[in-house]
mmCIF file of C-alpha atoms in Angstrom:
data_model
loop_
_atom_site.group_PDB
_atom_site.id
_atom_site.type_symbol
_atom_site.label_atom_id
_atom_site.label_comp_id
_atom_site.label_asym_id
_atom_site.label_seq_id
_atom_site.Cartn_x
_atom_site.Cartn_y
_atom_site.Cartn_z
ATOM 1 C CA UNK A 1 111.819 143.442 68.835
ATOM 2 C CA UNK A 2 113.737 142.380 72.137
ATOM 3 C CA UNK A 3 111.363 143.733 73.831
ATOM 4 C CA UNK A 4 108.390 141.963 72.688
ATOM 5 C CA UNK A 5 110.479 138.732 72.643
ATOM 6 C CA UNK A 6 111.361 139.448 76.156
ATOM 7 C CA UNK A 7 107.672 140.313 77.590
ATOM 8 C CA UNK A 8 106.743 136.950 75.660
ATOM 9 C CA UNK A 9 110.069 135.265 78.108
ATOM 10 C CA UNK A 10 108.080 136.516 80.760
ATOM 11 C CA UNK A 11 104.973 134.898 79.844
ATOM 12 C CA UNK A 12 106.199 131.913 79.153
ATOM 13 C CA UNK A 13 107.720 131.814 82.508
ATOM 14 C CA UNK A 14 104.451 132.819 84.095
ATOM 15 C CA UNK A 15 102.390 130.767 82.025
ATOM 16 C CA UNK A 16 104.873 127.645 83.274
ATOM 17 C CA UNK A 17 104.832 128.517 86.785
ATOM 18 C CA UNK A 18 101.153 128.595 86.770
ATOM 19 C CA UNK A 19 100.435 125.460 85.542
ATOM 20 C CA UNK A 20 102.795 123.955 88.047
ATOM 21 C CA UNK A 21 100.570 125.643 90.938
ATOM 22 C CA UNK A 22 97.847 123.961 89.513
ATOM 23 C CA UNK A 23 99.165 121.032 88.648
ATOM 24 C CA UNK A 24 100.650 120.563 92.545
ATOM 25 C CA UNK A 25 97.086 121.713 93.562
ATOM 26 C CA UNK A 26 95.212 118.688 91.687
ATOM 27 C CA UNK A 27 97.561 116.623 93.074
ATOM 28 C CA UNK A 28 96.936 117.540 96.686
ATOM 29 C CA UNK A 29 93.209 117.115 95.830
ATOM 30 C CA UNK A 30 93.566 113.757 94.499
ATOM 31 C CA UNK A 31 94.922 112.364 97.739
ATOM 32 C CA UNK A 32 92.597 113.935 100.176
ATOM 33 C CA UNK A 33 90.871 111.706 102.386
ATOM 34 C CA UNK A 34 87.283 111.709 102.925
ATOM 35 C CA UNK A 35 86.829 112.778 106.985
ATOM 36 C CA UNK A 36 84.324 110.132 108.904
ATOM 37 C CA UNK A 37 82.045 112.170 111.367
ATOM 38 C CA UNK A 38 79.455 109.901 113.422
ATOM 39 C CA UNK A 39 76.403 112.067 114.267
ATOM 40 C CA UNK A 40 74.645 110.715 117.817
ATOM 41 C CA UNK A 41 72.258 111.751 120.620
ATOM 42 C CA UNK A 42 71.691 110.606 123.928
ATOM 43 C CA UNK A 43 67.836 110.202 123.665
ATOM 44 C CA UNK A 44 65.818 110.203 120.974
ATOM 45 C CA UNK A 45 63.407 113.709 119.273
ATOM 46 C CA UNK A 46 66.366 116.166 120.180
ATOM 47 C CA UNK A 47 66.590 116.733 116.003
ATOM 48 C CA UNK A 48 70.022 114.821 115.349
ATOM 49 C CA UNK A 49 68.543 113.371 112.048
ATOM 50 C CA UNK A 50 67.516 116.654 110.784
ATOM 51 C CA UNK A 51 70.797 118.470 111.916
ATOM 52 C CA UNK A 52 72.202 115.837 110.079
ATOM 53 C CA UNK A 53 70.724 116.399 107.115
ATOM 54 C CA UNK A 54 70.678 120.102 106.941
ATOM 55 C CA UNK A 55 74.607 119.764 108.070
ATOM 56 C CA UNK A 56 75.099 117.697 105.039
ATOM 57 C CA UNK A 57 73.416 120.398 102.619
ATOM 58 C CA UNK A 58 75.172 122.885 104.154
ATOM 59 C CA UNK A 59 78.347 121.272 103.820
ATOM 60 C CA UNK A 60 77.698 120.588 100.005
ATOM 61 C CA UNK A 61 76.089 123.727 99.398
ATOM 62 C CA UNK A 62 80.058 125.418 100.845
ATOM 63 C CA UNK A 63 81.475 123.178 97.934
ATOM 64 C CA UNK A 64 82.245 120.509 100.387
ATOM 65 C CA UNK A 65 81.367 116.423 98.767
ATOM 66 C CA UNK A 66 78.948 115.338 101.129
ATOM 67 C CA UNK A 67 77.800 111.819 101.492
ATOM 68 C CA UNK A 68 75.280 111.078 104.572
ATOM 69 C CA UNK A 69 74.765 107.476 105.735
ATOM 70 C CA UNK A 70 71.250 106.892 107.494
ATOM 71 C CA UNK A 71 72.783 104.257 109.968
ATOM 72 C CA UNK A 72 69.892 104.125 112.658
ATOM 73 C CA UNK A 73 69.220 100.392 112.479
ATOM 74 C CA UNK A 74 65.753 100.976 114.644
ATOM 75 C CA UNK A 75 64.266 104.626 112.782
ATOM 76 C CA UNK A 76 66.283 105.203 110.060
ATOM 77 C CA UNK A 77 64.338 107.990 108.144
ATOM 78 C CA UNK A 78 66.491 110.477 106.134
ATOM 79 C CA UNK A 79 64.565 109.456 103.245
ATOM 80 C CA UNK A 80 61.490 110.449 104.681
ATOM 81 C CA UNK A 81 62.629 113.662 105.527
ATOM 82 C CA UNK A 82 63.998 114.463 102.235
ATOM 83 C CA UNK A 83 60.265 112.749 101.030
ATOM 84 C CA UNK A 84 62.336 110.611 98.605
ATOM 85 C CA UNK A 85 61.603 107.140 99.950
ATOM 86 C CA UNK A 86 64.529 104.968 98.833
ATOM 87 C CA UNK A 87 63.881 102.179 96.445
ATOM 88 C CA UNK A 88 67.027 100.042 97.772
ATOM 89 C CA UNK A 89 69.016 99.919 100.532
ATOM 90 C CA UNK A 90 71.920 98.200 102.394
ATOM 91 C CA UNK A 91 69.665 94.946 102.698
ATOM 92 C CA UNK A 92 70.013 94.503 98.606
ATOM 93 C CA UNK A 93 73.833 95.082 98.642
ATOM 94 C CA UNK A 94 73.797 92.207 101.616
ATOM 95 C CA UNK A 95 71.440 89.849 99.504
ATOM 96 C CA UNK A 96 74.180 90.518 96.316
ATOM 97 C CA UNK A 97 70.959 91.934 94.022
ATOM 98 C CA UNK A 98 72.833 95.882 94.089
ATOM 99 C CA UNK A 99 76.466 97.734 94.734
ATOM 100 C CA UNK A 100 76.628 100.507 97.040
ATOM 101 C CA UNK A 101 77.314 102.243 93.970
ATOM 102 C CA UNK A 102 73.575 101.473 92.891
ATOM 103 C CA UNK A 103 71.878 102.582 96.080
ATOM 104 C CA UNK A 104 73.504 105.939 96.435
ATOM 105 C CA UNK A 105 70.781 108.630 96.080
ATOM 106 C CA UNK A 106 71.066 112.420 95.126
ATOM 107 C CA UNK A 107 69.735 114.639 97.509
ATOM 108 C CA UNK A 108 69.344 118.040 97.639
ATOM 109 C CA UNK A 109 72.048 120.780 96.512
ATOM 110 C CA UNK A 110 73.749 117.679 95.229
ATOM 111 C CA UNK A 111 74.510 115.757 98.597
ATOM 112 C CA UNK A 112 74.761 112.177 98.303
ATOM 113 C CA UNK A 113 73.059 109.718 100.838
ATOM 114 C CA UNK A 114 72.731 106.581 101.520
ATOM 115 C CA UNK A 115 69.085 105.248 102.888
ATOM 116 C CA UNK A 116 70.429 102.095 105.702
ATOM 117 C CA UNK A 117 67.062 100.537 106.303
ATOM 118 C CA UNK A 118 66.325 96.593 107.343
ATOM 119 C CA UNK A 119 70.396 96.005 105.888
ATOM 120 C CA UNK A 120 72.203 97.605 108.510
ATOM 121 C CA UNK A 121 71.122 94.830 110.976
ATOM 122 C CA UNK A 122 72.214 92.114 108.528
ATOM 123 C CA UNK A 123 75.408 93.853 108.001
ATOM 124 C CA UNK A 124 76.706 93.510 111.430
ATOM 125 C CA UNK A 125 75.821 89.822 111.112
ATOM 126 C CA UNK A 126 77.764 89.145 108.143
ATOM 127 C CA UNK A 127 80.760 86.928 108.400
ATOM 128 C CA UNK A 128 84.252 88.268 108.510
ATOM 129 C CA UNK A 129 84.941 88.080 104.959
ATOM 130 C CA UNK A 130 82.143 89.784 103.754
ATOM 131 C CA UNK A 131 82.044 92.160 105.850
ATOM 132 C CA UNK A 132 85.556 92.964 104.687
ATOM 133 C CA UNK A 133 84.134 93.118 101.522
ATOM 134 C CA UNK A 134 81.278 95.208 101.942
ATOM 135 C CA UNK A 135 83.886 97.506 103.555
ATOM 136 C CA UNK A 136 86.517 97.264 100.221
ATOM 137 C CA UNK A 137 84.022 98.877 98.327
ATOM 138 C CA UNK A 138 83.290 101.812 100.763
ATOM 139 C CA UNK A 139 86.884 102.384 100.638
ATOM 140 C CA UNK A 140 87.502 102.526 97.640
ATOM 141 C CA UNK A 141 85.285 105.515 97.939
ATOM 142 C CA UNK A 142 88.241 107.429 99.480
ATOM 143 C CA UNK A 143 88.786 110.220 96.706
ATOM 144 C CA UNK A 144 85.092 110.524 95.860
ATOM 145 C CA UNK A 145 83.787 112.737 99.341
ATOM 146 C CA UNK A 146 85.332 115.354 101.358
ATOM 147 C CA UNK A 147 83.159 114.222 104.324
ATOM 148 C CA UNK A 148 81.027 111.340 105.396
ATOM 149 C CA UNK A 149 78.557 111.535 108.102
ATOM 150 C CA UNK A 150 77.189 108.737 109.575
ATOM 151 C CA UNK A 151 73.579 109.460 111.321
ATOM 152 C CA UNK A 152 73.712 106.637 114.126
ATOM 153 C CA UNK A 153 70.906 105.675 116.475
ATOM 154 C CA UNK A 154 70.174 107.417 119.869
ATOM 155 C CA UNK A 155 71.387 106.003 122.810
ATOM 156 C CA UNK A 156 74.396 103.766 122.588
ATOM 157 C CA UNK A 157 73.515 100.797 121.154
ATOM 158 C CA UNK A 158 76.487 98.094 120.021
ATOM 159 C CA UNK A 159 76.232 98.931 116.710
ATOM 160 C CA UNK A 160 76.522 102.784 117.189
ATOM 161 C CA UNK A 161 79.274 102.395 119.339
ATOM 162 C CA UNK A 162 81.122 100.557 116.380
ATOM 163 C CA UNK A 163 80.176 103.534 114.425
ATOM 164 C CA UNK A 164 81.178 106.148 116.775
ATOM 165 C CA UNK A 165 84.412 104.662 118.183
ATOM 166 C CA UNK A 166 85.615 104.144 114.416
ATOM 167 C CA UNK A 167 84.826 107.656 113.450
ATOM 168 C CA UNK A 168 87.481 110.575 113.334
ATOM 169 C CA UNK A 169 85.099 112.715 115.162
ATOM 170 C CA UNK A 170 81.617 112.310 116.977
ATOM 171 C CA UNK A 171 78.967 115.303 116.756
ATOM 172 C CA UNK A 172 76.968 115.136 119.816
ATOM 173 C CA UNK A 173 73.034 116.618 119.137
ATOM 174 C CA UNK A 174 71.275 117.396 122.843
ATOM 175 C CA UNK A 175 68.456 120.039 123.335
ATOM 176 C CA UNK A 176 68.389 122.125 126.770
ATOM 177 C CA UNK A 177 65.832 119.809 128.134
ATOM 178 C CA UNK A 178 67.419 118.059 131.246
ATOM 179 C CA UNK A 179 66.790 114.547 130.363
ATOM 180 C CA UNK A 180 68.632 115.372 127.057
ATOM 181 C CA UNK A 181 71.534 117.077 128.959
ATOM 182 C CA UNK A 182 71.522 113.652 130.817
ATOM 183 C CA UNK A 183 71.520 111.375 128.723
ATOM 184 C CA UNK A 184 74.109 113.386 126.275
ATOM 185 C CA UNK A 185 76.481 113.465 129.529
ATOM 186 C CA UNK A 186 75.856 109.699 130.177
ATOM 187 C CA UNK A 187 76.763 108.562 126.591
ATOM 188 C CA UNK A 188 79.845 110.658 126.376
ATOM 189 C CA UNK A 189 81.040 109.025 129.998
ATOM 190 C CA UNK A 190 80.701 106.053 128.483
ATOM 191 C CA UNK A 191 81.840 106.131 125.130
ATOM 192 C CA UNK A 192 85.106 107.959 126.408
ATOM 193 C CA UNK A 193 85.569 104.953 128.884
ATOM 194 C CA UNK A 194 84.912 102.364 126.111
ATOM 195 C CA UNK A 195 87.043 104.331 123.172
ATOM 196 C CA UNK A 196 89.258 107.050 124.862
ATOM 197 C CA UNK A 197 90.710 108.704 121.878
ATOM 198 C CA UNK A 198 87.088 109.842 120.904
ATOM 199 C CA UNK A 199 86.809 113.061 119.991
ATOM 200 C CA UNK A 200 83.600 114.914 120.640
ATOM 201 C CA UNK A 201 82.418 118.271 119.533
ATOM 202 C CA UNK A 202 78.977 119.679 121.098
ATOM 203 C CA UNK A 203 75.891 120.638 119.195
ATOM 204 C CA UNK A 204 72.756 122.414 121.332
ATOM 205 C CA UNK A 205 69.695 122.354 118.971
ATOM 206 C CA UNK A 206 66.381 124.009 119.591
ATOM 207 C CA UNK A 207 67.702 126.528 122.281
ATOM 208 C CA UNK A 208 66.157 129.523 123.006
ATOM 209 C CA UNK A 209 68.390 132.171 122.314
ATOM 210 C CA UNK A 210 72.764 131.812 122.579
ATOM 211 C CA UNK A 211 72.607 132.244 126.688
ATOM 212 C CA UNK A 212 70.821 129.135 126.829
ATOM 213 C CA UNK A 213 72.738 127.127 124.478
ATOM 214 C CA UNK A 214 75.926 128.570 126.245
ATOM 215 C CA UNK A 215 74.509 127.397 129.802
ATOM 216 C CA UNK A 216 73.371 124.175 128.330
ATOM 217 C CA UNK A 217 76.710 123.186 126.660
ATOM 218 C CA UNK A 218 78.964 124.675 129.903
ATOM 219 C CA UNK A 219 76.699 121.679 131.768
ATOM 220 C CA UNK A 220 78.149 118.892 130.023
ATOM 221 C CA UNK A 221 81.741 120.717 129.323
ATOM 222 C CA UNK A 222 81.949 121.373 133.556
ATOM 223 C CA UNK A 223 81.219 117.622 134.612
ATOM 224 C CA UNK A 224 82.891 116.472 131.419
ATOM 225 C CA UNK A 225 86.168 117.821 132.893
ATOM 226 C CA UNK A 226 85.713 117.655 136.705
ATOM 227 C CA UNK A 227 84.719 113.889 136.375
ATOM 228 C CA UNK A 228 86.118 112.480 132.945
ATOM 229 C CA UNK A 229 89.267 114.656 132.675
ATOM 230 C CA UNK A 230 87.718 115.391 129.109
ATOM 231 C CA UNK A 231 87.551 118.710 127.187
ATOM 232 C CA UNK A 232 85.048 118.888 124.802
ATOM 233 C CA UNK A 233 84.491 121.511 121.772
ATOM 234 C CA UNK A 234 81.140 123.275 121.040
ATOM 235 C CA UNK A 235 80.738 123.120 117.469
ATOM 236 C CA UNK A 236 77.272 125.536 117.896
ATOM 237 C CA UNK A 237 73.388 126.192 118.788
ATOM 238 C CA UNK A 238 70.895 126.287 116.733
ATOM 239 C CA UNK A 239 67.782 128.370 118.085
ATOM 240 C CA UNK A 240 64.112 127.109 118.280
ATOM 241 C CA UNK A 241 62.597 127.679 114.678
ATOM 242 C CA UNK A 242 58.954 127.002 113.684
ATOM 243 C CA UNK A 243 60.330 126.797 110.609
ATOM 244 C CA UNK A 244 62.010 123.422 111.155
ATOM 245 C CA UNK A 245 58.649 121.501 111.932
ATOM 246 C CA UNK A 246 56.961 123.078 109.004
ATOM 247 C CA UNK A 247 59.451 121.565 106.398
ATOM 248 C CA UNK A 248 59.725 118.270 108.385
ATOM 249 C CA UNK A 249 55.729 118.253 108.137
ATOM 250 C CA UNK A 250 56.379 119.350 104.101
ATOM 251 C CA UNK A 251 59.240 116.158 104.315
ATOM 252 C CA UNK A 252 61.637 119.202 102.679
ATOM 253 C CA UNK A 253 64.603 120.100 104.421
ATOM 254 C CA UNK A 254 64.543 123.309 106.261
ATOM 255 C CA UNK A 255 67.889 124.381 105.154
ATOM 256 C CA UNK A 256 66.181 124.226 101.300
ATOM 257 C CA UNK A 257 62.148 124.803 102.066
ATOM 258 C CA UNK A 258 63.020 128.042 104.095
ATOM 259 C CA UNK A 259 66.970 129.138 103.170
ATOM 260 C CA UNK A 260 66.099 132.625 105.111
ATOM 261 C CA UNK A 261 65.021 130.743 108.305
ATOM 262 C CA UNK A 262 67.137 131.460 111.693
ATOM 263 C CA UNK A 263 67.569 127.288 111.360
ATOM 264 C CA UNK A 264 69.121 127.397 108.021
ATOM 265 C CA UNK A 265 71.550 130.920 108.628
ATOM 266 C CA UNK A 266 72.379 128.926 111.708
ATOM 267 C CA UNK A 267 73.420 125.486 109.880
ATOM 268 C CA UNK A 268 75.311 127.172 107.586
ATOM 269 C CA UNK A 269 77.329 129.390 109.729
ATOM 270 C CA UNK A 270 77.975 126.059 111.715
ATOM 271 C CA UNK A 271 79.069 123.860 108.668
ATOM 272 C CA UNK A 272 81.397 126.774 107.182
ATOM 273 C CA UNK A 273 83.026 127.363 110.811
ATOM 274 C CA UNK A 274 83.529 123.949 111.420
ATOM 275 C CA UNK A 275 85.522 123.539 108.063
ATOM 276 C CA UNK A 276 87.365 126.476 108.452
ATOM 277 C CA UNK A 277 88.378 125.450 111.779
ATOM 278 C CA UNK A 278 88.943 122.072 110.101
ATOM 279 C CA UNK A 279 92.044 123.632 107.716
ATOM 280 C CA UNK A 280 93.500 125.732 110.244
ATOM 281 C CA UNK A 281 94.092 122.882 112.793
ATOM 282 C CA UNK A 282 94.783 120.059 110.451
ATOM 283 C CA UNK A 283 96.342 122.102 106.951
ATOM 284 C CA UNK A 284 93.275 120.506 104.539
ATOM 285 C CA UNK A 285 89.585 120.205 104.381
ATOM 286 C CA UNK A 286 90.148 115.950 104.956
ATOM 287 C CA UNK A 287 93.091 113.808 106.617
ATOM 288 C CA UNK A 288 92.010 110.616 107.779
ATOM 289 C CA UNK A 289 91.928 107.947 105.185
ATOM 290 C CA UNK A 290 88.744 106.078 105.123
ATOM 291 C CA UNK A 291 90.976 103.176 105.541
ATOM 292 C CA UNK A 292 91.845 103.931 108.776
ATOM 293 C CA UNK A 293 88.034 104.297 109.608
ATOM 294 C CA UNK A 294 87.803 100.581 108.303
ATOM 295 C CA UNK A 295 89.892 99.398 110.562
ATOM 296 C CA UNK A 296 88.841 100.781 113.309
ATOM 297 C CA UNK A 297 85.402 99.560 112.744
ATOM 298 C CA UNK A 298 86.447 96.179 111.753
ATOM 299 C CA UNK A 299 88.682 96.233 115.048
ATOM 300 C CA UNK A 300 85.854 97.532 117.061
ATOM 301 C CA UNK A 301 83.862 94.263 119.065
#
């Protein structure tokens, strides 16, 4: 009879100390932060839409939240390539008629996106205050995603500037072509002199096997340092695919229309390592509040 009684102690005990683990778990889950990444390019048609994309399914498909944030005023067209035109977009939260609530859309593996169309123009003409607003509500979004990429124009435009200086981190997308190596150099130089605590981290896309991508990416990481004192990370390559320009042609994400494709093993591998990596250096999947992303976007002239 002690016996029992004491093997039931034991459970009890167990039991207790169990549901404390969990309960500190939730707890550290509820006060995660989602993490702001700004996705750029140096010229445009080196794929940084569709990397962003298929980075975003990847990242939700790991069991990462995911919302992406089409905010190329001049092509914005992650709708197009999911072939799920959106019906509204930031222009009717500007003009009052929807919440950023109503024009988030479900894309596919469960990623959320948001389409920016004609709206992000008017939203960096809105007045103080309501841009303040506008901004409340995307804060309050804090809890909801893990990660939040913004997909800004090529080149450096003012507004992708604001997007990329405000941003905890800033993907770079160049292709081995020379004008792309270029131009990827030339916006880093001067984003780094305009907003030095950038961080950057290097993607190659369409190279032709992993010497190239190494050779391209050692390019911009050996005048990067020589000239801007500036060490950059190489978040990955992603080889040429045919696959890729079928499912753009299919408006179906590679990463979903062919999930066997070099392209799609590739994206994966890249959004798992780069989350991984994410925990070991900073102890969680997400640290910086989107608060502090706020301000620095608010800050940002």
């Amino acid at each position: 009879m002690m016996k029992d009684q004491a093997q039931a102690l034991r459970h009890l005990v167990a039991r207790a100390s169990q549901l404390s683990a969990e309960r500190e778990e939730r707890a550290v889950v509820s006060h995660r932060q989602a993490r702001v990444i700004a996705v750029t390019s140096g010229k445009g048609g080196v794929g940084k839409s569709n990397f962003s994309l298929n980075f975003s399914i990847a990242l939700q498909e790991a069991g990462y939240r995911t919302l992406l944030f089409d905010a190329d005023i001049g092509m914005a067209n992650i709708d197009v390539l999911i072939g799920n035109p959106a019906s509204a977009n930031l222009f009717h939260v500007i003009n009052g008629t929807k919440s950023l609530e109503d024009i988030v859309q479900i894309g596919p593996k469960g990623m959320h996106y948001i389409s920016g169309g004609s709206g992000l123009h008017e939203l960096f003409n809105l007045p103080d205050n309501s841009l303040e607003s506008f901004l409340a509500e995307l804060e309050s979004w804090n809890e909801r995603y893990d990660v939040i990429l913004f997909d800004t124009g090529a080149g450096l435009s003012k507004e992708s500037l604001r997007f990329i200086a405000a941003a905890d981190e800033t993907f770079v997308v160049t292709t081995p072509e020379p004008t792309a190596i270029a131009d990827a150099y030339a916006l880093i130089k001067v984003v780094h002199r305009m907003a030095e605590h950038t961080s950057f981290r290097l993607i190659v896309n369409r190279a032709t096997d992993w010497a190239e991508g190494r050779q391209t990416a050692d390019r911009i990481l050996t005048v990067a340092r020589r000239f801007l004192s500036l060490d950059i990370a190489i978040l990955g390559y992603i080889f040429d695919d045919i696959h890729v320009m079928k499912a753009v042609k299919k408006q179906i994400p590679y990463s979903v229309l062919f999930q066997d494709s070099l392209a799609s093993q590739q994206i994966r591998q890249l959004a798992k390592a780069y989350m991984n990596n994410s925990q070991q250096q900073q102890g969680s999947v997400v640290k910086q509040k989107v608060s502090s992303w706020l301000k620095r976007f608010t800050s940002f002239k």
